[in-house]
PDB file of C-alpha atoms and ligand atoms in Angstrom:
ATOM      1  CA  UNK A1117     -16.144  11.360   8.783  1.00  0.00           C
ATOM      2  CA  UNK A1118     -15.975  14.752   6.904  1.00  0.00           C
ATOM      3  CA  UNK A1119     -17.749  15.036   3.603  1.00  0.00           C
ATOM      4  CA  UNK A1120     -14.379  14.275   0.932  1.00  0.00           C
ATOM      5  CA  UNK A1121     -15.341  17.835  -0.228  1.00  0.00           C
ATOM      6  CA  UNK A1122     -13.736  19.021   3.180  1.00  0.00           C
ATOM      7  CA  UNK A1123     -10.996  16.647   3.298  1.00  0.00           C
ATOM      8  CA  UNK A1124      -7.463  17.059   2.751  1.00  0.00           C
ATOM      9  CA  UNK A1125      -5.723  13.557   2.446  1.00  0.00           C
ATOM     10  CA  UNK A1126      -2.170  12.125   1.902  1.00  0.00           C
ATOM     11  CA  UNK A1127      -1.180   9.487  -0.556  1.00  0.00           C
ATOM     12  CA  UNK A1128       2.288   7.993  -0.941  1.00  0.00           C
ATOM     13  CA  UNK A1129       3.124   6.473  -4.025  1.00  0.00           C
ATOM     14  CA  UNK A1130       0.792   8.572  -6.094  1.00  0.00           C
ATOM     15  CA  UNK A1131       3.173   8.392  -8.897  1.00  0.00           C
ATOM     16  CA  UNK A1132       1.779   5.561 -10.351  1.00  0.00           C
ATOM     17  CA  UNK A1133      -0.640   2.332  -9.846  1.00  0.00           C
ATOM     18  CA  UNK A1134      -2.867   2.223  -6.975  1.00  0.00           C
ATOM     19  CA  UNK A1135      -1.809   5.501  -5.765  1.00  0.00           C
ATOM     20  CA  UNK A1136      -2.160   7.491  -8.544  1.00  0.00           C
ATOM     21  CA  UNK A1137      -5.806   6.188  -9.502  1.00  0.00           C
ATOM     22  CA  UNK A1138      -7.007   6.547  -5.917  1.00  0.00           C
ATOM     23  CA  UNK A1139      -5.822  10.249  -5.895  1.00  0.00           C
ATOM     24  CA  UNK A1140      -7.427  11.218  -9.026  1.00  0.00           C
ATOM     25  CA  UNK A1141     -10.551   9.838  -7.542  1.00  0.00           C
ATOM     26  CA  UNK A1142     -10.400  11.583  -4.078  1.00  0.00           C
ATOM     27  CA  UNK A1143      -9.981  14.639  -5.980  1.00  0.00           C
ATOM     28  CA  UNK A1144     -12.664  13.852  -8.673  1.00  0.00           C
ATOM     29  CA  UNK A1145     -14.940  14.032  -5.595  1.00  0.00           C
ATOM     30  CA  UNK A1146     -13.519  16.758  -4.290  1.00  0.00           C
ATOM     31  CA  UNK A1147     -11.225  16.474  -1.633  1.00  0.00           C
ATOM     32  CA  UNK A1148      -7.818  18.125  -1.478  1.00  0.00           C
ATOM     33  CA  UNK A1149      -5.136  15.616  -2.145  1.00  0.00           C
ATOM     34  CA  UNK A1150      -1.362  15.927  -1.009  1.00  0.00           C
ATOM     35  CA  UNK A1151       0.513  13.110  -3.858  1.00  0.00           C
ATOM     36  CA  UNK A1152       3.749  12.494  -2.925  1.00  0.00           C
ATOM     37  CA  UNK A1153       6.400   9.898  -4.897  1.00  0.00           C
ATOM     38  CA  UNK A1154      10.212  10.568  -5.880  1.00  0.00           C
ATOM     39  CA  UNK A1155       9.833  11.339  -9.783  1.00  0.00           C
ATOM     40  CA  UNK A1156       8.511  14.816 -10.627  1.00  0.00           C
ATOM     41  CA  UNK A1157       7.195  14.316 -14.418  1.00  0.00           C
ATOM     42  CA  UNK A1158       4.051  12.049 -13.263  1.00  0.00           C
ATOM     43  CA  UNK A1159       3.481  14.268 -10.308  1.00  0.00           C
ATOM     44  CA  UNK A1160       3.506  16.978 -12.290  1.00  0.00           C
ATOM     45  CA  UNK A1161       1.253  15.532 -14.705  1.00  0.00           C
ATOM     46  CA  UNK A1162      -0.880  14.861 -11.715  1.00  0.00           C
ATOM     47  CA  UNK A1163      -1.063  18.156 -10.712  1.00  0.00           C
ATOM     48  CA  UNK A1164      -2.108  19.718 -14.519  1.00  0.00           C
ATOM     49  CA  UNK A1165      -4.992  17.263 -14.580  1.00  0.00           C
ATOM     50  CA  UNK A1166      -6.127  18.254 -10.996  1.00  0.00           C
ATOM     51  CA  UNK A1167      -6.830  21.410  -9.356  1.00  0.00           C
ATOM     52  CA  UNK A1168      -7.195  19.490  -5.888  1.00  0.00           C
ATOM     53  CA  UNK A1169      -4.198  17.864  -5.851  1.00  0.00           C
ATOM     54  CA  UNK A1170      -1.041  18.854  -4.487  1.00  0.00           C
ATOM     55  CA  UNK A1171       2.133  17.677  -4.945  1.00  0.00           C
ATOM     56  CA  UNK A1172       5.082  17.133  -2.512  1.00  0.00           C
ATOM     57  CA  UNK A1173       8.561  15.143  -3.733  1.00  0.00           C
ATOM     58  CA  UNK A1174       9.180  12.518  -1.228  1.00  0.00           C
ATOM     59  CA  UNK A1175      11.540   9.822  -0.963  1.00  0.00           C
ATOM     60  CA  UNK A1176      10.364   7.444   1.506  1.00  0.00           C
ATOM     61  CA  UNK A1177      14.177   6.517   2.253  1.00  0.00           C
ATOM     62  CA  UNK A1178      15.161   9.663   3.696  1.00  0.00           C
ATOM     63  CA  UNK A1179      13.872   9.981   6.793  1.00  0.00           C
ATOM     64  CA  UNK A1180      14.890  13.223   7.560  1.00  0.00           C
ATOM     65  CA  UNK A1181      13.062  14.258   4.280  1.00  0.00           C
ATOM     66  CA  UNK A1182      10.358  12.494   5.489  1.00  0.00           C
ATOM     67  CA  UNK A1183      10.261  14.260   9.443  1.00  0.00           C
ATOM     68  CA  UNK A1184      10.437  17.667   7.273  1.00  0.00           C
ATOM     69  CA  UNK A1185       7.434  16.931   5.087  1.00  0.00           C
ATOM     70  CA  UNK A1186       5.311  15.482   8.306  1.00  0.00           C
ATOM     71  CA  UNK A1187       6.450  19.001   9.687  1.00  0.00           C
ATOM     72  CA  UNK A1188       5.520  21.469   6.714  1.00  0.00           C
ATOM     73  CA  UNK A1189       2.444  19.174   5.937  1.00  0.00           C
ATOM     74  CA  UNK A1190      -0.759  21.292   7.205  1.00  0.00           C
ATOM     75  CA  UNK A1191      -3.719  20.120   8.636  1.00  0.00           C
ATOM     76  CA  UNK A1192      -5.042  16.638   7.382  1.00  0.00           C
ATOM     77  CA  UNK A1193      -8.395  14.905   7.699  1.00  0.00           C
ATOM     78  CA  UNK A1194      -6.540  11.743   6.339  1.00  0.00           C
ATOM     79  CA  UNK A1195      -3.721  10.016   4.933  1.00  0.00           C
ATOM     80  CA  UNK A1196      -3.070   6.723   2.793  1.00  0.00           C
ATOM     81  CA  UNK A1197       0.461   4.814   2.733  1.00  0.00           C
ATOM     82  CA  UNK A1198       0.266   3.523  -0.235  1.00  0.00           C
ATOM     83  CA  UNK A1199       4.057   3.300  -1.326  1.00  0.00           C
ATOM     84  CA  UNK A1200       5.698   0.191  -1.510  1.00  0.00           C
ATOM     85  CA  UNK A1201       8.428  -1.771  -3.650  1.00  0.00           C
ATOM     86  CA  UNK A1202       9.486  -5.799  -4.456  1.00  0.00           C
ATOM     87  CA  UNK A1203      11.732  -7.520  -5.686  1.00  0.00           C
ATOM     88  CA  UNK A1204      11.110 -10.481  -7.412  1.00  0.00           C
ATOM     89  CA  UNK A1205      13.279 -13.702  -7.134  1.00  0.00           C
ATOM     90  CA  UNK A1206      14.844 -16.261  -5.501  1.00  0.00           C
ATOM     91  CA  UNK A1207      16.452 -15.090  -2.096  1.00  0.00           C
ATOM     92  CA  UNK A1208      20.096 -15.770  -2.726  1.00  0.00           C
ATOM     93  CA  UNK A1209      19.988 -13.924  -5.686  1.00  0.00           C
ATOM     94  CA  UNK A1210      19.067 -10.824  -4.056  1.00  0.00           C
ATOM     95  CA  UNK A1211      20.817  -8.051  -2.356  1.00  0.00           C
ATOM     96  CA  UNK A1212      21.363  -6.393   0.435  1.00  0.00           C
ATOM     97  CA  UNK A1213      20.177  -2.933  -1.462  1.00  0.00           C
ATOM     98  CA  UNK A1214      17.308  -4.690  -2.206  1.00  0.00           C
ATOM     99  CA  UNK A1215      16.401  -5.686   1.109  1.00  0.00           C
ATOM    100  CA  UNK A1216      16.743  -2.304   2.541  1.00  0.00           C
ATOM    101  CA  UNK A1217      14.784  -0.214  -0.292  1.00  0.00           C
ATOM    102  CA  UNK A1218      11.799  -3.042   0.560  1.00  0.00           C
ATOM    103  CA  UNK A1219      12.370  -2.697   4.525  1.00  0.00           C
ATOM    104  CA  UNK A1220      12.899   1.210   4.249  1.00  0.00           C
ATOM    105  CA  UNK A1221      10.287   1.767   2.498  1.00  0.00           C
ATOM    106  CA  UNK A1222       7.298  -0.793   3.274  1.00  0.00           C
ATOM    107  CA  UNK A1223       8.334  -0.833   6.537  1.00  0.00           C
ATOM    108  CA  UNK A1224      10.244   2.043   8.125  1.00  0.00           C
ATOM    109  CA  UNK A1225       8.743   5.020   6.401  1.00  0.00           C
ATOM    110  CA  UNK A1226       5.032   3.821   7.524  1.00  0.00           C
ATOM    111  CA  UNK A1227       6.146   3.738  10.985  1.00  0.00           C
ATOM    112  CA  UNK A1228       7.928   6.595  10.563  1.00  0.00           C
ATOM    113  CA  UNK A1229       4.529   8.230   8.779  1.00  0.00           C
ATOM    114  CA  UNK A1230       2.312   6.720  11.228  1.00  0.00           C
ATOM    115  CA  UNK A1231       4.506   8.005  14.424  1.00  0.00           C
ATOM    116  CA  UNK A1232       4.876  11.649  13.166  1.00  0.00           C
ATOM    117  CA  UNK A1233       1.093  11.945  11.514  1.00  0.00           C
ATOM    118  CA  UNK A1234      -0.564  11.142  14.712  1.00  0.00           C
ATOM    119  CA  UNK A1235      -1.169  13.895  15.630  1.00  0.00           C
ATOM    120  CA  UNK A1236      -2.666  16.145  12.349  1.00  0.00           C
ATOM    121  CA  UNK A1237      -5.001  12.675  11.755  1.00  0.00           C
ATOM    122  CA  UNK A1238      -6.809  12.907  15.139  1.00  0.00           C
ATOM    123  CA  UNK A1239     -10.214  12.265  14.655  1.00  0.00           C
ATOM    124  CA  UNK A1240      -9.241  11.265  11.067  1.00  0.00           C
ATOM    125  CA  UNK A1241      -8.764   8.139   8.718  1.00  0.00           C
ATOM    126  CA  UNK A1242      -5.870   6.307   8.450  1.00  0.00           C
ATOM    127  CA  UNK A1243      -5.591   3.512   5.670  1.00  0.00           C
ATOM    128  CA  UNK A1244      -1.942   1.297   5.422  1.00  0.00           C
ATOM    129  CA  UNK A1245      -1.985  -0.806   1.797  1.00  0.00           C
ATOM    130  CA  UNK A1246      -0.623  -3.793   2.973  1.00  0.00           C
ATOM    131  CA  UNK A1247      -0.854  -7.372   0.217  1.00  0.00           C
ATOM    132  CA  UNK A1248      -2.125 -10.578   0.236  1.00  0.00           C
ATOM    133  CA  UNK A1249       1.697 -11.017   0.220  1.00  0.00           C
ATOM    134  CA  UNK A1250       0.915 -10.330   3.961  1.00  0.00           C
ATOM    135  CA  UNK A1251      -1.212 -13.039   4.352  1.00  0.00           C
ATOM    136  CA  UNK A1252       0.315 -16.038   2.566  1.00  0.00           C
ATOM    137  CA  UNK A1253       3.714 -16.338   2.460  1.00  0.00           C
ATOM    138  CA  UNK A1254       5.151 -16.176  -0.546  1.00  0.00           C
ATOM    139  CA  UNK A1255       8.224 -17.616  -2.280  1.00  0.00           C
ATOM    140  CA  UNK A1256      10.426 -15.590  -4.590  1.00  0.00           C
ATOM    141  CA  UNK A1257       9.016 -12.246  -2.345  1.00  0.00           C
ATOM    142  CA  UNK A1258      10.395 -13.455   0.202  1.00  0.00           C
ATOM    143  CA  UNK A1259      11.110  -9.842   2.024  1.00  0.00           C
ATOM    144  CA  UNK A1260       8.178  -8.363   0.313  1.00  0.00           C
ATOM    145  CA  UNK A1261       6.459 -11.109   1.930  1.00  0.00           C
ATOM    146  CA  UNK A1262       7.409 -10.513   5.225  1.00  0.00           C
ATOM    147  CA  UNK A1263       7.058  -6.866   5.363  1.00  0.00           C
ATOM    148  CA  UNK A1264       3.688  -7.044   4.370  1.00  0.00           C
ATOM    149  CA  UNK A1265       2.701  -9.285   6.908  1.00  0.00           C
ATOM    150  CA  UNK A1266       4.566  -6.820   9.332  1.00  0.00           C
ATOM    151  CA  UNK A1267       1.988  -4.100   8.413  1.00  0.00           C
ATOM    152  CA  UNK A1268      -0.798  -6.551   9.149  1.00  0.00           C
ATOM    153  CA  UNK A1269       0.308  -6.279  12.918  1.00  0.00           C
ATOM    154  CA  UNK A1270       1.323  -2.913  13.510  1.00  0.00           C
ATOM    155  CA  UNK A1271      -1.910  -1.749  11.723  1.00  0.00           C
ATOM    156  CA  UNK A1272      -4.214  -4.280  13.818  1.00  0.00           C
ATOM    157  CA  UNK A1273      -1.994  -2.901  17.035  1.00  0.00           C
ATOM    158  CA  UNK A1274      -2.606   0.682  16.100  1.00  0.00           C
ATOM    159  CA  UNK A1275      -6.457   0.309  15.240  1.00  0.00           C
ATOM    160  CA  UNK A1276      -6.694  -0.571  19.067  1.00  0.00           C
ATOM    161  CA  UNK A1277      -4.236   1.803  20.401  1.00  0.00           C
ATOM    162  CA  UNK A1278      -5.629   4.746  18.914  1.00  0.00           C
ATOM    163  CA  UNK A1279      -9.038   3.662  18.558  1.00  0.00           C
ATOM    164  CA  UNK A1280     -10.907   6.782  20.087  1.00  0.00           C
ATOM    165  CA  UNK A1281      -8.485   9.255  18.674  1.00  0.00           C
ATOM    166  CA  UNK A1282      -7.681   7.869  14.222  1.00  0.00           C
ATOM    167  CA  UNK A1283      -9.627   5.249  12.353  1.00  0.00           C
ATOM    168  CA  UNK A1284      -7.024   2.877  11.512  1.00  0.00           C
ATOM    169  CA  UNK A1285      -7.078   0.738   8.412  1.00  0.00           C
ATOM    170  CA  UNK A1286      -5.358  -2.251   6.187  1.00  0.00           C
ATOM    171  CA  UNK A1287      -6.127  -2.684   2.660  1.00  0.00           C
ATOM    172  CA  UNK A1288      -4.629  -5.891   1.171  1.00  0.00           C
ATOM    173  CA  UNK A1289      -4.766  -5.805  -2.771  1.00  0.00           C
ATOM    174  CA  UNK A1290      -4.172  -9.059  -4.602  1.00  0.00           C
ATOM    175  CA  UNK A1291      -1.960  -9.218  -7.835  1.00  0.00           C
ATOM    176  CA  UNK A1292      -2.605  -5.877  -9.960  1.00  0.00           C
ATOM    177  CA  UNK A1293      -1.731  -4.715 -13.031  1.00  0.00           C
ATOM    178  CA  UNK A1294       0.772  -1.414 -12.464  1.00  0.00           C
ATOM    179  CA  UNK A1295       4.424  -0.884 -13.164  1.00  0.00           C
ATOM    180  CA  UNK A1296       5.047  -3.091  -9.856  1.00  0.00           C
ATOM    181  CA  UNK A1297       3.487  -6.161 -11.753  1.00  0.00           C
ATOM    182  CA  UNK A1298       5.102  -5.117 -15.166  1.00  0.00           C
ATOM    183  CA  UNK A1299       8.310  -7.300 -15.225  1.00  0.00           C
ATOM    184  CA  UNK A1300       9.566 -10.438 -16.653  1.00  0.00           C
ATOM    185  CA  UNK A1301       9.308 -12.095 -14.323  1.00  0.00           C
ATOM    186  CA  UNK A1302       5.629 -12.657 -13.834  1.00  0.00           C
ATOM    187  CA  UNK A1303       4.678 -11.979 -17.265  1.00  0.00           C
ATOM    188  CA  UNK A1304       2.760 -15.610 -17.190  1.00  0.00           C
ATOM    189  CA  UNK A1305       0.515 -14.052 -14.006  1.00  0.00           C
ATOM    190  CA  UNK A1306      -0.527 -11.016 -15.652  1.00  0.00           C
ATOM    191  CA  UNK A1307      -3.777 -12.257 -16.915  1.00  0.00           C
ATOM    192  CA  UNK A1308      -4.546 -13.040 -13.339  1.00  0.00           C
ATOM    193  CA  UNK A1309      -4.221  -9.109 -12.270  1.00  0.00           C
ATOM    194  CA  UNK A1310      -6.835  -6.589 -11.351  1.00  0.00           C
ATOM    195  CA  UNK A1311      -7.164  -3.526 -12.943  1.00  0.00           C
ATOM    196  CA  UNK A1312      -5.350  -0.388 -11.078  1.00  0.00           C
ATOM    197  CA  UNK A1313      -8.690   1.374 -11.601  1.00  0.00           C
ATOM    198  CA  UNK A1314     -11.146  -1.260 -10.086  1.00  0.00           C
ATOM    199  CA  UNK A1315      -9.018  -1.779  -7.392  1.00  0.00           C
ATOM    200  CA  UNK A1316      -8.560   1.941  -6.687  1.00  0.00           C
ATOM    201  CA  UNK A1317     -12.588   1.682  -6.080  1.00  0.00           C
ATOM    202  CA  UNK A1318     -12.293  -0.557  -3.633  1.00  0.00           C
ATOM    203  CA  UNK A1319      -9.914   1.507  -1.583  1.00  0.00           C
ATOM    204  CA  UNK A1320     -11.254   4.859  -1.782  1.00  0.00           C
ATOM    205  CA  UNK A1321     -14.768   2.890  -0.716  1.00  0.00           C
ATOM    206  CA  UNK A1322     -12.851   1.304   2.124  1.00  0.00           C
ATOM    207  CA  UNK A1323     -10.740   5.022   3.080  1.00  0.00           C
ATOM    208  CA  UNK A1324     -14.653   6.145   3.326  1.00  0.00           C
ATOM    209  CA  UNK A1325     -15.420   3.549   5.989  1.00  0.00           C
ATOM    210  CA  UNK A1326     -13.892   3.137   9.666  1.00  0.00           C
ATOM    211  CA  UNK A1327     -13.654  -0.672   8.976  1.00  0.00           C
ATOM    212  CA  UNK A1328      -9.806  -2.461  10.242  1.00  0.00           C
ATOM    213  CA  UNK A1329      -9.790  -4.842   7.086  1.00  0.00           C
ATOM    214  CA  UNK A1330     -10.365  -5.106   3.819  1.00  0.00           C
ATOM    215  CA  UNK A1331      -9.237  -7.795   0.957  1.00  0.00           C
ATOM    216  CA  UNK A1332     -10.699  -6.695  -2.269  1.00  0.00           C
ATOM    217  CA  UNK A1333     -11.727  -9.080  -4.745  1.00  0.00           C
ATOM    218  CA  UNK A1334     -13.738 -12.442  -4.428  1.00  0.00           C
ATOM    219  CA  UNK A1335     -10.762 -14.480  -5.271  1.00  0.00           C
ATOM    220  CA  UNK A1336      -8.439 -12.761  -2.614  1.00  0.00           C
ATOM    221  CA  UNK A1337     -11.019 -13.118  -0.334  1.00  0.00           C
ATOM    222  CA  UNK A1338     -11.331 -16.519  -0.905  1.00  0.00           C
ATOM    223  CA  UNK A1339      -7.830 -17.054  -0.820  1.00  0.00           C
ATOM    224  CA  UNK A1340      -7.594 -15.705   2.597  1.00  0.00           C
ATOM    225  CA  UNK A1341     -10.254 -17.616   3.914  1.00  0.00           C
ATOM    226  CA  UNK A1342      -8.241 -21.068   2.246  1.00  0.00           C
ATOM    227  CA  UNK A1343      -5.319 -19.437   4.325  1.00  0.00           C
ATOM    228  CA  UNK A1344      -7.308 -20.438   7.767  1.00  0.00           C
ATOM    229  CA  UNK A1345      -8.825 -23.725   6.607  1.00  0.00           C
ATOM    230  CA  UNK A1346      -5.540 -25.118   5.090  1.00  0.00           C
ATOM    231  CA  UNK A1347      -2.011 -26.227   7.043  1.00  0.00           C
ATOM    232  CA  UNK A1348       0.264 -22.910   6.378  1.00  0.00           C
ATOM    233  CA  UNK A1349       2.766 -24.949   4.007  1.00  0.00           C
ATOM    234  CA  UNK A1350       0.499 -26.284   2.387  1.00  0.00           C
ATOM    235  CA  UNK A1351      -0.320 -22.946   0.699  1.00  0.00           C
ATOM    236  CA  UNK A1352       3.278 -21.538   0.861  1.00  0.00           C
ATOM    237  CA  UNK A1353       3.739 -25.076  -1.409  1.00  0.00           C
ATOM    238  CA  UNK A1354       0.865 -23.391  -3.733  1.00  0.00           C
ATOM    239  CA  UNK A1355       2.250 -20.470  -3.998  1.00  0.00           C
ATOM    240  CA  UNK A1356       5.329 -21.605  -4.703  1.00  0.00           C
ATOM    241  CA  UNK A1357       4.400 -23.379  -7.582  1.00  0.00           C
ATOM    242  CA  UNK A1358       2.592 -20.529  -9.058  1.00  0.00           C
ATOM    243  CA  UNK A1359       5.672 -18.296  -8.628  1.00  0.00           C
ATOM    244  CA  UNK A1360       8.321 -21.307  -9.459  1.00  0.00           C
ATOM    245  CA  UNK A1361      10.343 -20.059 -13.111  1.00  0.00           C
ATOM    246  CA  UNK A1362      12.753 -22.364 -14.447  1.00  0.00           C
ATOM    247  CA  UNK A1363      16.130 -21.285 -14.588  1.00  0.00           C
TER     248      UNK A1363
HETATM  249  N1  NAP B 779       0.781  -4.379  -7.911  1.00  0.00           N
HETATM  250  C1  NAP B 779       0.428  -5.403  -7.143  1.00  0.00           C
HETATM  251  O1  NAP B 779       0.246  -6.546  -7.618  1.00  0.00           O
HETATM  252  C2  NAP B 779       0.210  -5.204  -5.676  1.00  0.00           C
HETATM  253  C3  NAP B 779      -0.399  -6.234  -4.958  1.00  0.00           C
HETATM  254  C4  NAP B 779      -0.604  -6.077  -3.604  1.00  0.00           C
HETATM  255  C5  NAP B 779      -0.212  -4.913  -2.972  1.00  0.00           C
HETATM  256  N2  NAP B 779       0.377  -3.935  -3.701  1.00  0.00           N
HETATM  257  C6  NAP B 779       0.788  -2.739  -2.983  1.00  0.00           C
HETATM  258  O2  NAP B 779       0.119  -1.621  -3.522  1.00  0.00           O
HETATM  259  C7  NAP B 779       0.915  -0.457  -3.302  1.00  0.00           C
HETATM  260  C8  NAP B 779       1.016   0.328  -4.601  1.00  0.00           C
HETATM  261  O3  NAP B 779       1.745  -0.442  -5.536  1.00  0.00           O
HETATM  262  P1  NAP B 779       1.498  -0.366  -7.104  1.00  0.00           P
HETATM  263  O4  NAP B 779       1.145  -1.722  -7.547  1.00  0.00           O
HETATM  264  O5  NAP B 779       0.599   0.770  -7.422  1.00  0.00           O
HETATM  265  O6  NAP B 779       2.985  -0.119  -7.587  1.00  0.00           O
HETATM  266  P2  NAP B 779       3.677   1.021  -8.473  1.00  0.00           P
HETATM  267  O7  NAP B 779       2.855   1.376  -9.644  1.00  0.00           O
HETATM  268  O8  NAP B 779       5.063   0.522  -8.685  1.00  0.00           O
HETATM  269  O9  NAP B 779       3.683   2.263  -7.493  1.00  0.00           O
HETATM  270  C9  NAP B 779       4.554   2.337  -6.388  1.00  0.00           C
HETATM  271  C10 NAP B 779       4.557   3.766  -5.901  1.00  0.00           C
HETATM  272  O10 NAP B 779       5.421   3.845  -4.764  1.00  0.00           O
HETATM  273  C11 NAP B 779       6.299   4.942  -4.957  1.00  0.00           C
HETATM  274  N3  NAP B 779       7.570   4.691  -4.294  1.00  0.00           N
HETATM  275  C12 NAP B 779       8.375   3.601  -4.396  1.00  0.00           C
HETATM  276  N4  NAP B 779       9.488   3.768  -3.667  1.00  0.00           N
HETATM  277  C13 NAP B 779       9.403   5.003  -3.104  1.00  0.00           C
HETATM  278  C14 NAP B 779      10.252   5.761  -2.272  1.00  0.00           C
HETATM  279  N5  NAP B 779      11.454   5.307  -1.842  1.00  0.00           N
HETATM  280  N6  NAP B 779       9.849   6.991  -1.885  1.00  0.00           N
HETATM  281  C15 NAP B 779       8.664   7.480  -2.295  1.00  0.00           C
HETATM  282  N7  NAP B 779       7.808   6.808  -3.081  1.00  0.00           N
HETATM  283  C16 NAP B 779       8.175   5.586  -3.488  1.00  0.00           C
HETATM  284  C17 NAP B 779       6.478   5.037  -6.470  1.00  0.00           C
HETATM  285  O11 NAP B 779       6.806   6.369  -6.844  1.00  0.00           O
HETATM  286  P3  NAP B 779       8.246   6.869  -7.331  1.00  0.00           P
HETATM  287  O12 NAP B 779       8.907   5.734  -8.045  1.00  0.00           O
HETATM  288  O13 NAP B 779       7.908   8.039  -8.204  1.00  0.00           O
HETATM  289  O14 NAP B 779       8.921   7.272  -6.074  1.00  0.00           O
HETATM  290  C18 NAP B 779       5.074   4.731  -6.953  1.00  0.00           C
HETATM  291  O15 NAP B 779       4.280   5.888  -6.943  1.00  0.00           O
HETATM  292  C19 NAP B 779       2.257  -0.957  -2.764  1.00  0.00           C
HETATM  293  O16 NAP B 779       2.295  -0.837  -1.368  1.00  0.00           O
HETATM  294  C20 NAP B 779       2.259  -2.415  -3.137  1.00  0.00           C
HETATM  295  O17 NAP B 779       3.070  -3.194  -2.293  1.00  0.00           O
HETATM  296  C21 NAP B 779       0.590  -4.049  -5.023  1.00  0.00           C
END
């Protein structure tokens, strides 16, 4: 892999959270960052701080916006989907609009990404932030849930597809603490959340590495490794109890 100095990378999401703390560190150490998000005022702000980063508006669920930026982007040496949304809840009290923003944009728009950024990220790094959501099935997420566990896949698939031409990647974050997290409804998990920055470490470290898989955090990891040892509804029963809010 290039030195970061000679890098020019893509982040999605880089509005806030994880996205926005792992760009300010890419371009901290030098690379050439390309933020993208829908709001303009944190992008902006982005932008002031850093000299290397660049800023492109993006909304995820327009795909034609989406072909035209892959088009206009310039030559990468890598690119991080980052971007992703939840709802939190019980099923039947969500909606269809829902549904789609979480399957548009956890889903589609990283195939869609993936597809069209082939080609510039030949020879190059390619890191999908999937969630332990992924892993475990878990109530009250239930979409969330399952298109996280979609990216496990198609990121394991493309690793082996492409693995001569792009270094393919999953990162799956536990619970952190970013506007995602900040809502009612799981204000009794939030002491249980990492901190955007710390966790923003641990992805840059793993962008920097042609590894297919990395959980972050000792808990996660143990977590996962419960996952294999313990019947599957067993820990969806866990989890459910962890998530479970009386009415
Ligand atoms: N927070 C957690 O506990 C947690 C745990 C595991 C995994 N993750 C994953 O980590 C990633 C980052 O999440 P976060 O916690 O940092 O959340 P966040 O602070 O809410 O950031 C989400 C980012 O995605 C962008 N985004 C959302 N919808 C978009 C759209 N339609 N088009 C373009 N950009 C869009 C948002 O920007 P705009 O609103 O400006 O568009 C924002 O920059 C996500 O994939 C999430 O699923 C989070």
């Amino acid at each position: 892999m290039k030195p970061l100095a000679q890098q020019r990378i893509l982040v999605t999401g880089a509005s806030s959270g994880l996205g926005r703390a792992l760009s300010v560190r890419l371009a901290d150490a030098g690379a050439t960052v390309v933020a993208t998000a829908r709001r303009q005022a944190p992008l902006d702000e982005l932008a002031d701080r850093h000299p290397g980063i660049e800023t492109r508006i993006l909304d995820l669920m327009d795909a034609a916006g989406l072909a035209k930026l892959c088009h206009t982007i310039g030559p990468l040496t890598g690119a991080v989907l980052n971007a992703g949304v939840t709802h939190v809840g019980p099923f039947n009290a969500g909606s269809d609009a829902d549904d789609a923003a979480m399957v548009e944009t956890n889903v589609m728009a990283n195939v869609r990404l993936a597809r069209a950024l082939y080609t510039p990220l030949v020879d190059g790094r390619l890191v999908i932030v999937g969630s332990m959501a992924g892993q475990v099935a878990l109530p009250y997420q239930a979409v969330y849930s399952g298109t996280k566990a979609f990216l496990q896949n198609f990121s394991l698939a493309l690793r082996e597809e492409w693995r001569d031409q792009v270094s393919v990647g999953l990162f799956t974050p536990g619970g952190i603490k970013t506007e995602m997290t900040d809502i009612e409804a799981l204000s009794k998990l939030q002491n249980m959340l990492a901190g955007a920055d710390e966790v923003a470490d641990e992805l840059m470290a793993f962008y920097l590495s042609d590894r297919a898989l990395r959980i972050p955090g000792f808990v996660n990891r143990v977590s996962a490794t419960a996952t294999r040892l313990l019947p599957r509804p067993t820990i969806t029963r866990i989890m459910e109890r962890v998530y479970h809010r009386e009415p």
